[in-house]
Amino acid sequence: MATTVRRIAVTIPAAPIGPENPLPALRALDEVHQLDPRERAGLPADMARQVGYAPLHSVLPVRLRDGYGRERAPADLDAVVIENDRVRATVLPGLGGRLHSLVHKATGRELLYRNPVVQPADFGLAGAWFSGGVEWNLGATGHTTLTCAPLHAARVPAPDGGEMLRLWEWERLRDLPFQIDMWLPEHSDFLYVGVRIRNPHHRTVPVYWWSNIAVPETDDTRVLAPADTAWHFGYARSLRRVPVPEWDGTDITYPTRSEHAADYFYEVGDGDRRWVTALDGDGQGLVQTSTDRLRGRKLFLWGNGRGGRRWQQWLTEPGTGGYLEIQAGLARTQLEHVPMEAGAEFSWLEAYGPLDADPAAVHGDDWGAARAAVENRLESVLPRADVDAAYAAWLPHADTEPKDVIATGSGWGALEVERARFALPGTPFDPATLGAQQKPWLELLVAGMFPRPVEDALPGPALVAPEWRELLEAADTYNGNEWYRDYFLGVAQWHAGDRAQAIRSWERSAAQHETWPVLRCLAVADQEDGHLERAADRFLAASATAHHEVPADEAWWAASAGLAREAVTALLAVGRADDAALVLDEHVPAHAERGRFRLLRAQVLLARGDVPAARAIFDAGFVVDDLREAEESLSDTWYAIAERLIAGDGPVTADVERRARAEHPLPEAYDYRMRPAAEPPSGT
């Protein structure tokens, strides 16, 4: 059959992603892949530089998605199928362009871990994320903010004259346009993926890219890559170089033999072919290879500990099998960002397909022989020279203008093109995509005025790039809307690190028109500056004010939930449990039964001394929908309650801590720990 690109609908049980949270993401990232600066000593010089280069301090201007739940219902998702006589690839353009499925038709094998559900969880930079397939990660360390967002998509001619699927968007953390071209050459067993990232600015920009490939995990799955060492990163946030395949008494290339979740970044030698594969006991599985620009290769494993198993169940349907991830990126590790000079672009070609290698060699004791067997087999089915030639053939087609648009992303790229008149052949950002979120910023750009908000409406998304901050500073104000402009100006100044100016802008805004979104910004600023009592006062006032404004839609619901969570946490931090209870009792009754607020209720009861009631909440059972990756609040609260049950009004000694762990073991339903459990102190 001729290669085709066609639209279909994929029906799959899915939990709604939920709305964007209108509260600007002012706080520092709670990203688990961070390294203490002191840990950089001893790293290779280029790695040390890139680990410390331009880290994000928040996800501004992106807004969080934290309003999802766990109630799934069949949903028809827009999808695009790329198919030839050998392979069928299914892509979800509305969910970050995820490669949802890759079926080798000749053998009937699904090469990817195809999650039977779409279940959001708090693993992404912007909150909601889901597992399975191949995820395209651009922006900064972590899962892209676009993972649950729509991308633009169109059919374009492929290099061989067939059809190709193009995905493109504007990545807002770094203000970079990118594109992903996917096609299947005639009679090919390999899906080709051409990627291009461009820097249209007059400044150097940090770049991050990792292709995250989920594949099925079995007891005999082995992950191979062309390396004898790897950089190990665990949830204790340390980075160390370890031997491959065996380290600390465990063959780490068999993921189910490890106890705890971990990353292994393979040290691929200069000049070596870039590839990574996961093969089962029969020597069969998926292989990914690329041109040399995509340097890094990685294994992520959940481990066989309770926490890892629990997360696997959390992200899919129980009993459907687990997964691991093999990955490919621009740098050696995901802790690094790579500088891209003004006007430059990065591009490369990836190939995904089946691999069958001699199982005796793959699973033999000789690591060098196993690697050689895989590499020789890969070279026989897809020569390295063919990948390089395919890249050279594709690159001239990267500028082909899409004519047959089949999906639409956001209007943010169109706004940036309107502002700077960028010329971006191949990735058109149509002015027709400008919508309500971009409208006030377009008025600022065209007329130099920031419009007055609609009565009682929540503030829209903020823009924080230096060019937009300058426009805000110079904007004309009218009809008493200066307070509204100052709110957004403060957000931009905060993002730029000019916190004193941000606070002054928010204080001017509050003096003119005291709204709870502004009070909330000032409360966050107080927390960051260590003024915890004043922060608690402002959170309480903001929560009380918001309580009197009736939520009219999902956005109000998301904002009020986010504010309540922040307020209760801030009040508990300064010992004001009664005020925290007031917020839960009077200000957010609509959220009272959500798992996050059941946990907060238990913490409030514990702080007020009602330990049995706090324990009763755990005994009754609850589920925290938005539990964060590596978050240990469930286990910490459980053991704090257990310790108080044992100690009564007395001190919590080391003996009390040991007894709490022995007499009140953490139920499996609450165990999401991804690192070795902390040992209690050895003395009193």
XYZ file of C-alpha atoms in Angstrom:
684
model
C 0.000 0.000 0.000
C 1.041 3.583 -0.574
C 2.111 5.562 2.499
C -0.841 7.569 3.832
C -1.536 10.182 6.488
C -5.159 10.234 7.616
C -7.294 11.467 10.505
C -9.145 9.077 12.796
C -10.623 9.085 16.304
C -9.149 6.931 19.059
C -11.639 5.925 21.755
C -9.947 5.459 25.110
C -10.958 5.819 28.774
C -9.672 9.227 29.824
C -9.872 11.523 32.814
C -10.495 15.150 31.815
C -7.305 17.243 31.793
C -9.138 20.132 33.428
C -8.746 23.883 32.891
C -5.647 25.984 33.215
C -5.259 27.405 36.708
C -5.585 31.219 36.447
C -3.196 31.798 39.368
C 0.219 32.715 37.903
C 2.925 30.145 38.664
C 5.163 32.385 40.796
C 6.841 29.703 42.848
C 10.152 28.022 42.246
C 9.932 24.766 40.336
C 9.454 21.627 42.381
C 11.338 19.663 39.726
C 12.936 16.498 41.045
C 15.760 16.502 38.475
C 17.812 19.157 40.204
C 21.356 18.914 41.447
C 22.883 20.624 44.446
C 25.547 23.051 43.102
C 28.101 21.360 45.353
C 27.497 18.112 43.457
C 28.966 19.633 40.270
C 32.509 19.210 41.535
C 34.172 16.410 39.635
C 31.787 16.466 36.675
C 33.224 16.899 33.171
C 33.667 20.604 32.469
C 31.050 20.821 29.700
C 28.515 18.910 31.785
C 29.122 21.090 34.842
C 28.613 24.240 32.740
C 25.416 22.978 31.179
C 23.989 21.683 34.463
C 24.269 25.203 35.863
C 23.186 26.990 32.696
C 19.943 29.008 32.716
C 17.754 26.901 34.999
C 14.086 27.858 35.147
C 12.812 29.502 38.307
C 9.148 29.015 37.433
C 7.028 27.921 34.476
C 5.831 31.447 33.726
C 4.265 32.434 31.370
C 2.654 28.980 31.223
C -0.242 28.298 33.571
C -0.559 25.126 35.627
C -3.047 22.353 34.955
C -3.963 20.889 38.346
C -7.741 20.439 38.145
C -7.850 16.890 36.801
C -9.264 13.895 38.641
C -9.318 10.117 38.354
C -12.834 9.520 37.051
C -12.342 8.149 33.558
C -14.929 7.816 30.807
C -14.617 6.767 27.152
C -13.376 9.724 25.103
C -12.942 10.129 21.362
C -9.497 11.657 20.845
C -8.492 13.198 17.530
C -5.634 11.188 16.073
C -3.551 10.964 12.923
C -2.406 7.660 11.441
C 0.768 7.376 9.342
C 0.817 4.018 7.580
C 2.625 2.000 4.937
C 2.546 -1.716 4.161
C 4.869 -2.491 7.124
C 4.123 -0.069 9.969
C 1.199 1.896 11.409
C 1.925 4.902 13.670
C -0.819 6.727 15.604
C -0.247 10.301 16.806
C -2.359 12.431 19.184
C -1.914 16.065 18.038
C -4.210 17.346 20.804
C -1.974 15.855 23.504
C 1.456 17.232 22.711
C 1.769 15.252 19.474
C 2.288 12.065 21.498
C 3.200 9.031 19.393
C 0.532 6.848 20.940
C 1.142 3.590 19.085
C 3.681 2.051 16.700
C 2.550 -1.286 15.275
C 4.830 -3.469 13.172
C 2.182 -4.889 10.871
C 4.416 -7.629 9.469
C 4.578 -9.323 12.894
C 1.551 -7.742 14.610
C 3.756 -6.413 17.417
C 3.015 -3.179 19.264
C 6.490 -1.731 19.732
C 5.589 0.908 22.325
C 3.929 0.761 25.703
C 0.452 1.857 24.649
C -1.299 2.996 27.790
C -4.912 1.722 27.768
C -6.035 4.928 29.523
C -5.217 8.631 29.608
C -4.720 9.369 33.288
C -3.215 12.775 34.178
C -0.772 12.918 37.066
C 1.441 15.652 38.503
C 4.665 14.767 36.709
C 4.826 17.606 34.182
C 6.399 21.029 34.494
C 2.880 22.435 34.215
C 1.249 19.699 36.279
C -0.846 17.305 34.209
C 1.093 14.567 32.397
C 0.277 11.031 31.291
C 2.384 7.986 30.519
C 2.848 5.881 27.411
C 4.063 6.175 23.814
C 6.720 8.670 22.768
C 6.663 12.148 24.315
C 8.548 15.068 22.742
C 10.104 17.162 25.518
C 11.252 20.680 24.715
C 11.779 23.620 27.073
C 13.533 22.797 30.325
C 14.416 19.875 32.566
C 11.222 17.913 33.100
C 8.165 16.889 31.117
C 7.213 19.615 28.651
C 4.439 22.086 29.419
C 2.947 21.041 26.062
C 2.435 17.399 27.018
C -1.333 17.889 27.440
C -1.701 20.782 24.979
C -2.689 20.818 21.296
C -0.125 21.259 18.533
C -0.611 22.506 14.982
C -0.632 19.647 12.479
C -0.715 19.343 8.692
C 0.041 17.019 5.811
C 3.110 17.945 3.774
C 5.055 16.124 1.030
C 7.636 13.664 2.338
C 11.184 13.521 0.958
C 10.359 10.363 -1.035
C 7.267 11.923 -2.615
C 4.771 10.362 -0.214
C 2.950 12.058 2.653
C 4.398 13.347 5.890
C 2.801 14.588 9.128
C 4.128 17.896 10.425
C 3.560 19.035 14.014
C 4.628 22.474 15.193
C 4.132 24.975 18.009
C 5.674 27.859 19.937
C 7.413 26.641 23.093
C 6.743 29.404 25.626
C 9.285 28.689 28.386
C 12.155 29.539 26.035
C 10.161 31.320 23.281
C 11.232 28.910 20.560
C 9.353 27.580 17.530
C 9.836 23.897 16.756
C 8.578 21.265 14.350
C 8.370 17.482 14.226
C 8.034 15.772 10.833
C 7.022 12.094 10.756
C 6.946 9.811 7.734
C 7.259 6.185 6.654
C 9.270 5.593 3.490
C 7.687 3.024 1.213
C 8.240 -0.576 2.460
C 10.174 0.747 5.486
C 10.027 -0.907 8.914
C 11.194 2.362 10.495
C 9.296 5.514 11.280
C 11.440 8.571 10.528
C 11.093 11.643 12.735
C 12.784 14.885 11.687
C 13.020 17.550 14.396
C 13.966 21.201 14.034
C 14.229 23.888 16.738
C 14.923 27.494 15.719
C 16.124 30.509 17.656
C 14.726 33.574 15.868
C 15.907 35.966 18.587
C 18.938 38.245 18.799
C 20.177 36.489 21.913
C 21.512 33.071 22.874
C 18.783 30.796 24.218
C 19.068 27.644 26.381
C 17.661 24.536 24.691
C 16.495 21.211 26.098
C 15.174 18.197 24.199
C 14.499 14.596 25.172
C 12.402 12.045 23.303
C 10.866 9.828 26.013
C 9.972 6.365 24.709
C 7.787 4.120 26.861
C 8.170 0.397 26.144
C 6.673 -2.667 27.853
C 8.536 -3.992 30.867
C 8.901 -7.730 31.507
C 11.111 -9.634 33.904
C 13.526 -10.459 31.086
C 13.588 -7.064 29.327
C 17.139 -5.818 28.836
C 18.059 -2.256 27.850
C 21.195 -1.870 25.747
C 23.089 1.178 24.521
C 26.657 1.711 23.220
C 28.228 2.528 26.585
C 30.301 0.947 29.357
C 29.447 3.617 31.939
C 26.427 5.716 32.824
C 25.545 8.688 35.016
C 23.189 7.530 37.758
C 20.631 9.992 39.080
C 18.228 8.957 41.833
C 15.602 10.735 43.865
C 18.240 11.581 46.460
C 19.326 14.146 43.794
C 22.921 13.062 43.377
C 24.746 12.356 40.111
C 27.506 9.751 39.943
C 29.270 7.809 37.227
C 28.718 4.049 37.478
C 29.779 1.014 35.438
C 27.466 -0.732 32.968
C 26.040 -3.343 33.098
C 26.647 -4.168 36.775
C 26.732 -1.701 39.628
C 26.356 -2.203 43.361
C 25.701 -5.898 42.876
C 22.849 -5.425 40.379
C 22.727 -5.738 36.603
C 21.093 -2.371 35.957
C 20.371 -3.202 32.312
C 17.526 -5.444 33.551
C 15.155 -2.822 35.019
C 13.101 -5.190 37.223
C 16.219 -6.168 39.166
C 16.562 -2.688 40.686
C 14.755 -1.748 43.867
C 14.230 1.977 43.463
C 13.330 4.341 40.633
C 16.376 5.821 38.915
C 17.784 7.410 35.762
C 20.835 6.037 33.957
C 22.332 8.394 31.375
C 24.628 6.363 29.145
C 28.076 7.745 28.326
C 28.057 7.239 24.545
C 31.506 7.741 23.068
C 32.291 10.442 20.529
C 31.981 8.972 17.062
C 29.909 6.000 18.216
C 26.525 5.449 16.622
C 23.664 6.786 18.741
C 21.094 4.111 19.612
C 19.171 2.552 22.485
C 16.944 -0.507 22.603
C 14.820 -2.585 24.965
C 14.696 -6.285 24.037
C 12.732 -9.104 25.650
C 13.850 -12.653 26.395
C 13.511 -13.574 22.728
C 15.736 -10.676 21.677
C 12.792 -8.718 20.258
C 11.726 -5.141 20.895
C 12.026 -1.534 19.767
C 15.190 0.261 18.774
C 15.677 4.018 18.459
C 18.612 5.532 16.593
C 19.415 9.001 15.294
C 21.898 11.290 13.642
C 24.687 12.444 15.920
C 23.131 15.751 17.059
C 20.946 13.778 19.481
C 23.803 12.779 21.742
C 22.316 11.443 24.969
C 20.702 8.074 25.734
C 18.944 7.117 28.925
C 17.125 4.378 30.813
C 14.434 5.296 33.334
C 13.188 2.489 35.541
C 10.553 2.428 38.252
C 12.182 -0.400 40.191
C 10.434 -3.245 41.950
C 9.927 -1.477 45.282
C 6.465 -0.676 46.599
C 6.631 2.979 45.599
C 7.587 2.247 42.009
C 4.923 -0.431 41.666
C 2.333 1.911 43.156
C 3.163 4.654 40.661
C 2.887 2.187 37.785
C -0.616 1.247 38.966
C -1.492 4.907 39.488
C -0.689 5.871 35.882
C -2.659 3.110 34.174
C -5.147 0.315 34.788
C -4.050 -2.252 37.391
C -3.146 -5.572 35.846
C -2.191 -4.158 32.448
C 1.572 -4.514 32.814
C 4.318 -2.054 33.569
C 6.653 -0.005 31.457
C 10.085 1.553 31.394
C 11.448 4.425 29.335
C 14.369 4.568 26.932
C 15.193 8.130 25.950
C 17.312 10.257 23.641
C 18.384 13.867 24.167
C 20.593 16.764 23.122
C 22.900 16.555 26.145
C 24.380 13.676 28.125
C 21.917 14.160 30.990
C 18.522 15.763 31.515
C 19.981 18.127 34.080
C 21.679 20.113 31.289
C 20.614 22.884 28.910
C 22.504 23.560 25.696
C 23.139 27.118 24.417
C 21.778 27.971 20.950
C 23.157 31.144 19.428
C 21.009 33.895 17.936
C 19.593 32.921 14.559
C 20.770 29.315 14.844
C 18.814 26.105 14.569
C 19.217 22.531 15.813
C 17.943 19.668 13.670
C 18.304 15.908 13.557
C 16.615 12.717 12.405
C 15.353 9.901 14.620
C 14.262 6.424 13.509
C 11.961 4.055 15.423
C 11.381 0.437 14.502
C 11.559 -3.264 15.391
C 14.738 -5.134 16.217
C 15.341 -8.878 16.472
C 18.734 -9.960 17.752
C 20.218 -13.270 18.868
C 18.762 -13.768 22.375
C 21.770 -15.790 23.513
C 24.051 -12.867 22.721
C 21.630 -10.201 24.017
C 21.267 -11.929 27.385
C 24.774 -13.324 27.664
C 27.241 -12.450 30.394
C 29.574 -10.661 27.985
C 28.326 -7.050 27.812
C 30.641 -6.184 24.942
C 29.365 -9.119 22.909
C 25.739 -8.196 23.675
C 26.309 -4.642 22.513
C 28.098 -5.787 19.377
C 25.314 -8.223 18.495
C 22.713 -5.490 18.744
C 24.761 -2.915 16.877
C 25.576 -5.355 14.076
C 21.937 -6.333 13.762
C 20.880 -2.678 13.691
C 23.435 -1.944 10.997
C 22.056 -4.795 8.890
C 18.417 -3.623 9.063
C 19.055 0.145 9.109
C 22.608 1.213 8.211
C 23.948 4.322 9.860
C 24.664 5.764 6.417
C 20.992 5.380 5.490
C 19.931 7.433 8.521
C 22.398 10.186 7.628
C 21.191 10.130 4.006
C 17.553 10.318 5.102
C 18.360 13.348 7.240
C 20.089 15.084 4.334
C 17.120 14.308 2.086
C 14.601 15.593 4.651
C 16.248 18.877 5.582
C 15.348 20.742 2.334
C 11.718 19.718 2.896
C 11.626 21.234 6.393
C 10.736 24.632 4.896
C 7.840 23.298 2.801
C 4.752 25.327 3.636
C 1.882 23.204 5.008
C -1.265 23.447 2.900
C -3.523 20.758 4.350
C -3.939 21.741 8.016
C -5.577 18.981 10.078
C -5.237 20.280 13.667
C -4.753 23.659 15.341
C -2.601 24.549 18.321
C -2.457 27.804 20.291
C -2.379 31.424 19.182
C 0.803 32.303 21.103
C 3.068 31.711 18.109
C 0.922 34.007 15.967
C 1.209 36.705 18.639
C 5.015 36.444 18.733
C 5.223 36.554 14.947
C 2.985 39.634 14.962
C 5.239 41.289 17.542
C 8.627 40.563 15.954
C 7.773 39.817 12.309
C 9.690 36.542 12.461
C 10.132 34.690 9.161
C 9.625 30.995 9.896
C 9.177 29.039 6.659
C 7.579 25.664 7.181
C 5.854 26.553 10.462
C 3.195 29.182 9.764
C 1.546 30.765 12.790
C -1.692 31.959 11.240
C -3.208 35.213 12.600
C -6.532 33.375 12.515
C -5.343 31.353 15.536
C -5.253 34.488 17.730
C -7.963 34.067 20.359
C -9.372 35.518 23.552
C -6.209 34.818 25.571
C -4.074 36.769 23.112
C -6.557 39.625 22.559
C -5.464 42.015 25.362
C -1.805 41.512 24.440
C -2.523 42.196 20.799
C -4.233 45.447 21.831
C -1.193 46.346 23.915
C 1.034 45.643 20.926
C -1.047 47.498 18.347
C -2.536 50.356 20.363
C -0.108 50.652 23.284
C -2.949 50.256 25.786
C -3.793 47.416 28.151
C -7.575 46.953 28.133
C -9.821 47.066 31.154
C -10.919 43.583 32.299
C -14.438 42.298 32.010
C -16.365 42.845 35.246
C -15.563 40.136 37.853
C -13.489 38.159 35.353
C -10.373 36.343 36.479
C -7.105 37.727 35.099
C -6.007 36.112 31.856
C -2.573 34.627 31.121
C 0.472 36.788 31.788
C 3.364 37.379 29.397
C 6.791 37.863 30.926
C 9.398 38.116 28.150
C 11.515 41.314 28.283
C 9.818 42.711 25.157
C 6.354 42.376 26.698
C 7.510 43.781 30.023
C 8.778 46.889 28.236
C 5.434 47.282 26.473
C 3.622 47.015 29.807
C 5.871 49.611 31.392
C 5.154 52.047 28.553
C 1.439 51.253 28.240
C -1.197 53.946 28.410
C -3.870 53.353 31.035
C -7.425 54.561 30.920
C -10.769 54.218 32.667
C -9.089 53.409 35.959
C -7.456 50.219 34.756
C -3.947 51.022 35.944
C -4.378 48.485 38.747
C -4.920 45.756 36.168
C -1.831 46.705 34.196
C 0.210 46.810 37.419
C -0.900 43.286 38.310
C 0.549 41.912 35.052
C 3.585 44.167 35.241
C 4.345 42.746 38.687
C 4.192 39.202 37.340
C 6.659 40.084 34.559
C 9.007 41.827 37.006
C 8.838 38.860 39.368
C 9.791 36.519 36.550
C 12.742 38.773 35.657
C 14.031 38.519 39.231
C 13.218 42.153 40.079
C 11.176 41.244 43.108
C 11.269 44.642 44.789
C 9.724 46.258 41.707
C 7.174 43.445 41.441
C 6.044 44.003 45.016
C 5.746 47.748 44.404
C 3.640 47.104 41.309
C 1.333 44.746 43.204
C 1.085 47.171 46.141
C 0.071 49.962 43.713
C -2.501 47.633 42.219
C -3.912 46.716 45.640
C -4.056 50.366 46.709
C -6.258 51.155 43.721
C -8.369 48.014 43.679
C -7.684 45.285 46.263
C -8.475 41.999 44.540
C -7.721 38.555 45.864
C -5.422 37.642 42.925
C -3.205 40.610 43.855
C -3.343 39.738 47.563
C -2.301 36.225 46.658
C 0.718 37.526 44.681
C 1.791 39.644 47.649
C 1.351 36.644 49.959
C 3.647 34.511 47.789
C 6.206 37.343 47.791
C 6.021 37.497 51.592
C 6.656 33.751 51.812
C 9.662 33.970 49.527
C 11.076 36.828 51.633
C 10.543 34.950 54.901
C 7.650 37.106 56.165
C 5.560 34.073 57.000
C 3.053 35.675 59.398
C 2.250 38.458 56.944
C 1.967 35.907 54.172
C -0.523 33.935 56.260
C -2.578 37.087 56.893
C -2.713 37.894 53.192
C -3.579 34.331 52.192
C -6.405 34.338 54.743
C -7.708 37.677 53.448
C -7.457 36.532 49.829
C -9.272 33.291 50.608
C -12.057 35.121 52.427
C -12.489 37.576 49.541
C -12.536 34.812 46.937
C -15.098 32.912 49.017
C -17.622 35.700 48.448
C -17.197 35.576 44.668
C -19.333 32.744 43.345
C -17.365 30.492 40.955
C -19.001 30.636 37.539
C -16.920 28.119 35.604
C -14.047 25.621 35.721
C -11.440 28.374 35.830
C -12.932 29.819 39.011
C -13.030 26.340 40.475
C -9.351 25.719 39.690
C -8.283 29.109 41.055
C -10.220 28.755 44.319
C -8.818 25.267 44.898
C -5.264 26.446 44.264
C -5.682 29.432 46.551
C -7.169 27.321 49.359
C -4.341 24.830 49.190
C -1.761 27.620 49.420
C -3.644 29.336 52.251
C -3.991 26.230 54.442
C -0.331 25.321 53.952
C 0.804 28.873 54.792
C -1.357 29.026 57.922
C -0.130 25.656 59.185
C 3.463 26.805 58.647
C 3.008 29.491 61.307
C 0.969 27.375 63.716
C -2.433 28.886 62.910
C -4.373 25.645 62.692
C -7.675 27.280 63.682
C -7.462 29.730 60.785
C -6.511 26.848 58.473
C -9.628 24.991 59.651
C -11.679 28.112 58.912
C -10.471 28.091 55.308
C -11.418 24.434 54.943
C -14.783 24.809 56.711
C -16.058 28.060 55.256
C -14.058 29.127 52.230
C -13.779 25.976 50.131
C -16.626 23.594 50.922
C -16.869 22.653 47.233
C -13.418 21.085 47.444
C -13.769 19.394 50.832
C -14.055 15.838 49.522
C -11.122 16.022 47.107
C -8.198 13.900 48.229
C -5.797 16.827 48.490
C -8.148 18.566 50.908
C -8.734 15.359 52.882
C -4.960 15.267 53.412
C -4.926 18.935 54.411
C -7.805 18.240 56.825
C -5.771 15.467 58.451
C -2.803 17.813 58.802
C -5.020 20.495 60.355
C -6.523 18.012 62.825
C -3.038 16.817 63.759
C -1.911 20.402 64.331
C -4.956 21.037 66.542
C -4.158 17.968 68.634
C -7.046 15.788 67.464
C -4.781 12.895 66.527
C -7.444 10.131 66.441
C -9.564 12.161 64.014
C -6.543 12.737 61.799
C -5.835 8.993 61.773
C -9.496 8.246 61.042
C -9.221 10.133 57.727
C -6.420 7.818 56.646
C -8.259 4.758 57.891
C -11.358 5.752 55.893
C -9.222 6.052 52.766
C -8.723 8.834 50.257
C -6.911 9.456 46.994
C -4.846 12.584 46.283
C -5.468 13.143 42.569
C -2.648 15.666 42.131
C 0.086 13.890 44.072
C 3.411 15.238 42.815
C 6.199 13.023 41.511
C 8.467 12.129 44.463
C 6.099 13.892 46.905
C 6.202 12.283 50.353
C 3.438 14.232 52.109
C 1.302 11.095 52.517
C 4.011 9.048 54.224
C 5.268 12.048 56.232
C 1.772 12.813 57.572
C 1.045 9.161 58.297
C 4.192 8.769 60.396
C 3.682 12.143 62.117
C 0.250 10.904 63.240
C 1.687 7.541 64.321
C 4.436 9.223 66.329
C 1.940 11.436 68.116
C -0.300 8.442 68.893
C 2.670 6.793 70.613
C 4.243 9.854 72.246
C 1.025 11.506 73.390
C 1.973 14.920 74.765
C 5.588 13.829 75.217
C 8.575 14.429 72.934
C 9.033 12.498 69.706
C 12.296 10.658 70.365
C 14.251 8.297 68.146
C 12.635 5.398 70.000
C 9.181 6.828 69.257
C 10.074 7.119 65.570
C 11.244 3.502 65.447
C 8.114 2.279 67.210
C 5.907 4.314 64.858
C 7.434 2.560 61.845
C 7.194 -0.854 63.455
C 3.705 -0.564 64.975
C 2.088 1.594 62.263
C 3.525 0.457 58.924
C 2.565 2.679 56.010
C -0.310 1.098 54.034
C 0.599 0.303 50.449
C -2.193 2.578 49.193
C -0.261 5.574 50.575
C 3.264 4.482 49.635
C 4.568 6.503 46.692
C 8.142 6.847 47.929
C 10.653 6.670 45.093
C 13.836 6.519 47.135
C 15.057 4.436 50.053
C 13.016 5.154 53.165
C 14.836 7.443 55.581
C 16.204 5.678 58.612
C 15.126 7.081 61.986
C 17.840 8.828 64.000
C 20.276 6.596 65.896
C 20.076 8.532 69.136
C 17.690 10.570 71.232
